[in-house]
XYZ file of C-alpha atoms in Angstrom:
102
model
C 0.034 -0.060 -0.013
C 1.262 3.512 -0.807
C 1.412 6.179 1.835
C 1.219 9.761 0.517
C 1.819 12.808 2.529
C -0.632 15.703 1.628
C 1.233 18.929 1.957
C -1.735 20.302 3.979
C -3.221 17.267 5.878
C -0.055 15.099 6.422
C 0.381 11.342 5.834
C -2.666 9.466 4.582
C -3.454 6.057 2.915
C -3.342 6.135 -0.978
C -7.126 5.323 -1.025
C -7.765 8.998 0.003
C -6.157 10.202 -3.281
C -6.612 10.067 -6.879
C -3.853 10.111 -9.490
C -3.923 13.138 -11.849
C -1.183 12.223 -14.315
C 2.163 13.528 -15.185
C 3.098 16.828 -13.446
C 4.505 19.905 -15.140
C 2.774 19.491 -18.419
C 2.183 23.043 -19.699
C -1.271 23.956 -21.212
C -0.832 25.253 -24.790
C -0.844 29.138 -24.944
C -3.386 29.027 -27.867
C -4.903 25.494 -28.036
C -7.577 26.512 -30.796
C -4.579 27.197 -33.148
C -2.995 23.777 -32.619
C -3.224 21.358 -35.485
C -4.961 18.075 -34.474
C -1.802 16.134 -34.183
C -0.217 18.518 -31.691
C -3.566 18.820 -29.709
C -3.676 14.963 -29.563
C -0.031 14.951 -28.305
C -0.816 17.399 -25.670
C -3.863 15.286 -24.470
C -2.507 11.776 -24.741
C 1.221 11.515 -24.977
C 2.992 11.438 -21.665
C 6.460 10.204 -20.462
C 6.657 6.625 -19.370
C 9.690 7.042 -17.231
C 11.475 4.372 -15.211
C 12.750 5.814 -12.002
C 11.881 9.205 -10.458
C 8.725 10.614 -12.079
C 6.800 13.932 -11.228
C 3.081 13.206 -10.640
C -0.104 15.177 -9.733
C -2.365 13.918 -7.052
C -5.632 15.222 -5.377
C -6.548 14.559 -1.825
C -10.182 13.745 -2.818
C -11.472 12.512 0.376
C -9.679 15.175 2.459
C -8.854 18.719 1.752
C -9.587 18.297 -2.081
C -6.467 20.057 -3.036
C -3.923 19.174 -5.804
C -0.316 18.602 -5.120
C 2.806 17.120 -6.766
C 4.842 14.167 -5.832
C 7.957 12.588 -7.226
C 7.710 8.906 -7.096
C 10.039 6.189 -8.131
C 8.096 4.077 -10.626
C 10.311 0.988 -10.033
C 10.134 0.918 -6.158
C 6.901 3.055 -5.632
C 8.963 5.177 -3.055
C 7.665 8.679 -2.787
C 10.746 10.723 -3.011
C 9.287 14.070 -2.554
C 5.895 15.892 -2.181
C 5.249 19.594 -2.856
C 2.638 22.131 -3.553
C 1.826 23.007 -7.113
C 3.198 26.651 -6.572
C 6.515 25.312 -5.303
C 9.176 24.410 -7.719
C 9.993 20.719 -8.273
C 12.656 19.453 -5.708
C 15.883 18.715 -7.714
C 17.080 16.747 -4.654
C 14.541 14.197 -5.346
C 15.642 13.790 -8.928
C 19.260 13.381 -8.020
C 20.762 10.178 -9.379
C 18.361 9.904 -12.209
C 19.378 10.084 -15.857
C 17.940 12.943 -17.887
C 15.531 10.372 -19.686
C 13.914 9.422 -16.303
C 13.527 12.920 -14.794
C 10.741 14.929 -16.379
């Protein structure tokens, strides 16, 4: 079982959270101007990293706030948890290759 630490509520069981996908994916500045291929890539194409990976989570049964977590996709260890307004912690990404850190 995964234990996640909500930045506002503290450590909680993973059943209180919902996964929100890859973190730090920028919304297109002018989505209406994108060709279909680029829009599809924004919607559906995500990294599938082995190792440290930045993810979005929502504390759905608690404070209902979104936050980011860096989780090792091999071991499921949560390396860092941070608010969406905070920068991604580089220390959690240390020791990973550029291909696995996104």
